[in-house]
One Martini backbone bead per residue (centre of mass of N, CA, C, O) as a GRO file, in nm:
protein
  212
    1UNK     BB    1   1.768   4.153  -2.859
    2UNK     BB    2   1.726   4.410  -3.054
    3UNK     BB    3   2.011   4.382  -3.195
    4UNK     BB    4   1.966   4.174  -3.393
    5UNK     BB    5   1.771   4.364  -3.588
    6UNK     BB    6   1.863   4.592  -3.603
    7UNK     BB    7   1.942   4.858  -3.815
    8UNK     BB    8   2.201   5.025  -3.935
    9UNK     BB    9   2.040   5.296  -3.931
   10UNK     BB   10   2.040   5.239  -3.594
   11UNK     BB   11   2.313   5.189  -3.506
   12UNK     BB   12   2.405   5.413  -3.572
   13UNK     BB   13   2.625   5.736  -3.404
   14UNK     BB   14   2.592   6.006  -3.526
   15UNK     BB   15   2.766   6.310  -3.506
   16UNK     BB   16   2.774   6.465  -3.749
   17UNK     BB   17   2.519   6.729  -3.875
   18UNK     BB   18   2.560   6.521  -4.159
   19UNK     BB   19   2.496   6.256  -4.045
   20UNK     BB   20   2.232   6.325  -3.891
   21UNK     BB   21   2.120   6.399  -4.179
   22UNK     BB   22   2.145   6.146  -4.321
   23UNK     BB   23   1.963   5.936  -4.132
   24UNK     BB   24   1.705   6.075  -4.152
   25UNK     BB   25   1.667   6.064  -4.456
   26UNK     BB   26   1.675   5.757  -4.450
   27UNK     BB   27   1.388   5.759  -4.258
   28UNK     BB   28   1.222   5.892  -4.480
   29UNK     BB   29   1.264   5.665  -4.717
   30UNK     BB   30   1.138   5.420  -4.511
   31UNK     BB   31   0.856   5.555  -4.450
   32UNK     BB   32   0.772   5.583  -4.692
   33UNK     BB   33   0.816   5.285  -4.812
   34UNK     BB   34   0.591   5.199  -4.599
   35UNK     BB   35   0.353   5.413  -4.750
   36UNK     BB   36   0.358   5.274  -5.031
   37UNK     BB   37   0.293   4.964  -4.939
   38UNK     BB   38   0.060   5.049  -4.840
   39UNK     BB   39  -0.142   5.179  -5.089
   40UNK     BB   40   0.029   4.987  -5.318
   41UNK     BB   41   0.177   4.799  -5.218
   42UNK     BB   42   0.450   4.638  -5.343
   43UNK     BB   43   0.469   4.778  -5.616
   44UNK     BB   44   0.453   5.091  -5.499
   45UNK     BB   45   0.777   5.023  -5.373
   46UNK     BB   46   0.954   5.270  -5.502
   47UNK     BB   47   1.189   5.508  -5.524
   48UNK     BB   48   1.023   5.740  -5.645
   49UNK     BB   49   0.803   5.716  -5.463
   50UNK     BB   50   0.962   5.759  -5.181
   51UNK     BB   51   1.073   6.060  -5.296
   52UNK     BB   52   0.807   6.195  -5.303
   53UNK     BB   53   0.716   6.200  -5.045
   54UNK     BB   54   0.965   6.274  -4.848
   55UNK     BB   55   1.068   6.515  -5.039
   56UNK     BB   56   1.311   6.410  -5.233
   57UNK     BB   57   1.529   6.347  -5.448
   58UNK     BB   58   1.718   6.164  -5.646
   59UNK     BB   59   2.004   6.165  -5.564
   60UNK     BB   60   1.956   6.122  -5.260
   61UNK     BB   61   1.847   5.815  -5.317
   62UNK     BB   62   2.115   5.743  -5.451
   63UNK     BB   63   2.274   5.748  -5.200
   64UNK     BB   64   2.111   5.516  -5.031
   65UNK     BB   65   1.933   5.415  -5.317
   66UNK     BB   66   1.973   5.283  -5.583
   67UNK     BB   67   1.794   5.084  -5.558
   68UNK     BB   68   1.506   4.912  -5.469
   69UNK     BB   69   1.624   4.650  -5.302
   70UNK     BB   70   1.747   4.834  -5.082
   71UNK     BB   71   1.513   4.928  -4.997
   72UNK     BB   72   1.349   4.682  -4.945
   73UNK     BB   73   1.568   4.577  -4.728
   74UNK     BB   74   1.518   4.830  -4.528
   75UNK     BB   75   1.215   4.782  -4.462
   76UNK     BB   76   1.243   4.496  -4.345
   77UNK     BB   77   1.419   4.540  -4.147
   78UNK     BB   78   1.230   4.765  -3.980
   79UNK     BB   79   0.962   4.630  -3.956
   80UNK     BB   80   1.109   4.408  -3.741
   81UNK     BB   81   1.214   4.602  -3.539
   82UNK     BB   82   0.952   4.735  -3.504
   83UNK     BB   83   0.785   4.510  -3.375
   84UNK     BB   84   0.944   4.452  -3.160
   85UNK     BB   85   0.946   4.687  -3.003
   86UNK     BB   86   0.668   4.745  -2.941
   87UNK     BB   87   0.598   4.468  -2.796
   88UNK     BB   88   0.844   4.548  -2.539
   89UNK     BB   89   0.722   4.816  -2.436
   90UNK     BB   90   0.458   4.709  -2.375
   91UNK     BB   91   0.486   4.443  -2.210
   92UNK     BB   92   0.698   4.598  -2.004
   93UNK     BB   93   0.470   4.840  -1.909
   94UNK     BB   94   0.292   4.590  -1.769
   95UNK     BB   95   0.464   4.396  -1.579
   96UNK     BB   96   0.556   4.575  -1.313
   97UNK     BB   97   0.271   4.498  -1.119
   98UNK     BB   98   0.247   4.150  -1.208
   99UNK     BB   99   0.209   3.909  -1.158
  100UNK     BB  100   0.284   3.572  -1.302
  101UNK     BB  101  -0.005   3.477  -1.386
  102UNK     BB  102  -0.015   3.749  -1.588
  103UNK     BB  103   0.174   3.730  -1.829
  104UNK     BB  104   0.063   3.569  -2.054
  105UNK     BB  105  -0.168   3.786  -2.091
  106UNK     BB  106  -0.030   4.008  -2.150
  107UNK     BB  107   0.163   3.921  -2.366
  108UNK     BB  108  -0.169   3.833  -2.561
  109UNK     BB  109  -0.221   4.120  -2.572
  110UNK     BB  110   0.024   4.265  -2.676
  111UNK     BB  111   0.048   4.107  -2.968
  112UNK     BB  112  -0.271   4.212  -3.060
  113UNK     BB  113  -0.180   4.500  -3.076
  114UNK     BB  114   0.081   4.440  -3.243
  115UNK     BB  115  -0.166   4.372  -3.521
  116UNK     BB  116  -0.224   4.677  -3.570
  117UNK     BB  117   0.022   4.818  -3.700
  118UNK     BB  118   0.162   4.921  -3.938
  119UNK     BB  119   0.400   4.724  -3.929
  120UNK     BB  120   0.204   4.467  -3.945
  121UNK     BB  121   0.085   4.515  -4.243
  122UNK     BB  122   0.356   4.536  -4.394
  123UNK     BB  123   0.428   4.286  -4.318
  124UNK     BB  124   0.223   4.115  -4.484
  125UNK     BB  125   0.276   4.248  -4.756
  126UNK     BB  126   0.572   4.107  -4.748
  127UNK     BB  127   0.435   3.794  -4.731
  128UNK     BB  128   0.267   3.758  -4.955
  129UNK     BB  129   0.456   3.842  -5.196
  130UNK     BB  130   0.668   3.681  -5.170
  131UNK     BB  131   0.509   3.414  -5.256
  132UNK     BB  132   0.585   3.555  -5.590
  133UNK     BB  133   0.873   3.700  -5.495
  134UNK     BB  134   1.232   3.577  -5.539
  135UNK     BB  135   1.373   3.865  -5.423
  136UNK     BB  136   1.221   3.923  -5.178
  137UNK     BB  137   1.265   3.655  -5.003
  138UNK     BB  138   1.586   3.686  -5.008
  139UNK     BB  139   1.497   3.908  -4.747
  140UNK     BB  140   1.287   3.820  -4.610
  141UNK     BB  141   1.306   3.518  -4.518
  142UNK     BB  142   1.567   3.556  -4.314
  143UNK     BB  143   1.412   3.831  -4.172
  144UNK     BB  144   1.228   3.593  -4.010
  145UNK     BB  145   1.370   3.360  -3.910
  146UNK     BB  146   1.538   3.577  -3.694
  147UNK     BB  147   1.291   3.676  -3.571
  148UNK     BB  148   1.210   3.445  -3.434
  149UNK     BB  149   1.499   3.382  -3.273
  150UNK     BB  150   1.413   3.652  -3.107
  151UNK     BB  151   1.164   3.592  -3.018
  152UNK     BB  152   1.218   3.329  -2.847
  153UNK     BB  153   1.464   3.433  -2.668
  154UNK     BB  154   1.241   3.637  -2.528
  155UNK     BB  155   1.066   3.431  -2.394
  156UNK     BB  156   1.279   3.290  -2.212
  157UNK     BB  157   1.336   3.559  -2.051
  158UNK     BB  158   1.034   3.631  -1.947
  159UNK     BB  159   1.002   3.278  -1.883
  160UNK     BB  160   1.184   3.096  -1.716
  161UNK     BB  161   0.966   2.921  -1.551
  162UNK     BB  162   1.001   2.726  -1.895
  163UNK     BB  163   1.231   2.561  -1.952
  164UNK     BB  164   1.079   2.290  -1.854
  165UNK     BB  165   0.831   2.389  -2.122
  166UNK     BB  166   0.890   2.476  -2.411
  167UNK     BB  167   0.725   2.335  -2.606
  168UNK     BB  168   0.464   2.444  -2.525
  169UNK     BB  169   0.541   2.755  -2.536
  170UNK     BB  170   0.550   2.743  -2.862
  171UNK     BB  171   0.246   2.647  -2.871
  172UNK     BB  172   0.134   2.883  -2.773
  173UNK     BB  173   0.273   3.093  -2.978
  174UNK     BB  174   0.169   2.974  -3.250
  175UNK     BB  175  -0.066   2.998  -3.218
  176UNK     BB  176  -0.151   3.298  -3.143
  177UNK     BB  177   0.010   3.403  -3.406
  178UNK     BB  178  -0.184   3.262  -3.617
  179UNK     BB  179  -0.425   3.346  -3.543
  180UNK     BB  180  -0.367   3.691  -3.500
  181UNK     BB  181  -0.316   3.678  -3.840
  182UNK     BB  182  -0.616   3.595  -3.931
  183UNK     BB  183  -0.769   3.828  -3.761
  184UNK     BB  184  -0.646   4.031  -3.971
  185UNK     BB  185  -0.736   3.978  -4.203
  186UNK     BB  186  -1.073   3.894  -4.118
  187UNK     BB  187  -1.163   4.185  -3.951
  188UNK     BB  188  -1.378   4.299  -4.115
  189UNK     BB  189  -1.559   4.050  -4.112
  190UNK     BB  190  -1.568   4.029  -3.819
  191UNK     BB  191  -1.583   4.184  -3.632
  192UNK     BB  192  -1.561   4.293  -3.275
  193UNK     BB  193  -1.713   4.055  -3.138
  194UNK     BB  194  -1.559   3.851  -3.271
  195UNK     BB  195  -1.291   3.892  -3.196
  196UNK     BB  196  -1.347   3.912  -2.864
  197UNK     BB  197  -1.411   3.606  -2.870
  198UNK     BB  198  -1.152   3.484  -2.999
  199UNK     BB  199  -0.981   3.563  -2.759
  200UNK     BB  200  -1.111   3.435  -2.530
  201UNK     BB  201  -1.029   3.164  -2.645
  202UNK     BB  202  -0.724   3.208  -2.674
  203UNK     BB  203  -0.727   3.246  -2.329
  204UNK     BB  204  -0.807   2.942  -2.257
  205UNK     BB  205  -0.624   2.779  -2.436
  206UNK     BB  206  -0.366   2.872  -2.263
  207UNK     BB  207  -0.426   2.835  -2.000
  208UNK     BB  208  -0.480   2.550  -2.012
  209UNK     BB  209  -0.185   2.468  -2.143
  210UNK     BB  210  -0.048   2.570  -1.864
  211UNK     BB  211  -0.181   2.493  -1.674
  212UNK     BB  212  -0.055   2.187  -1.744
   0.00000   0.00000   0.00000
């Protein structure tokens, strides 16, 4: 599933030291610019900044990234690939000797560390911008509905004996995850034993949905 995320700069497999040491500075531009996007936001994200945080030339940059835009679009395609790897390397890593009655729990539980994340900080910040910059749209757009599309997909391979309950197992999902969205944004304010609380409401709420 994860194939359909990756990102050019992490699907190809470099030979020569010459390629290796390419590959490393593109993640090392585009880890910058995933730093300078929490730090000041989408505006912060230029390549400018990104070149000189990575300690990278001016040339360097243009070499990978041309313009802002193709940086822009290279670090949200890696968010996104990085979103999901991180949930399903969690997700696979707990399930390993869980019954299956415990699948959801487990699932719902790594889902809420997966929205703790630098990588997830970083979707929001591009998800809020999108919606009043029509230029970032155009690349967010497509890769959250991607994202979706193999979200989805994952769901179903991991949870086979819900294919006959589909439409439930979705309206699950889609709880869970804006329930879990609007927790990131509101956690300073709800503060830990709230968060707690709610947490243990959306595992009831869910419980009860499956179990029907």
């Amino acid at each position: 599933m994860l194939r359909a995320l990756i990102p050019a700069d992490l699907a190809a497999d470099p030979q020569s030291w010459q390629q290796q040491k390419s590959a490393r500075t593109r993640l090392q531009l585009i880890e910058a610019g995933i730093d300078c996007l929490l730090e000041g936001g989408y505006a912060g994200l230029t390549t400018h900044k990104a070149a000189a945080r990575a300690g990278v030339s001016r040339g360097a940059m243009q070499h990978h990234f041309t313009t802002r835009m193709t940086l822009v679009a290279a670090v949200v395609d890696h968010v996104f690939y990085a979103r999901m790897r991180l949930f399903l390397e969690d997700y696979l890593g707990q399930i390993s000797e869980a019954g299956e009655e415990q699948l959801v729990a487990i699932a719902t539980q790594a889902h809420w560390r997966s929205v703790q994340t630098r990588e997830y900080a970083a979707y929001l910040e591009l998800a809020v911008a999108a919606r009043s910059d029509a230029e970032l749209l155009e690349h967010f757009g497509p890769a959250a509905r991607r994202y979706d599309q193999v979200w989805v997909a994952e769901m179903i391979e991991s949870f086979p004996q819900w294919r006959d309950h589909w439409e439930e197992m979705k309206l699950a999902n889609d709880l869970a995850v804006a329930a879990h969205m609007g927790m990131s944004i509101m956690g300073d304010v709800l503060g830990p034993e709230r968060i707690a609380r709610l947490n243990q409401l959306i595992a009831q709420v869910l419980k009860g949905l499956y179990g029907d």
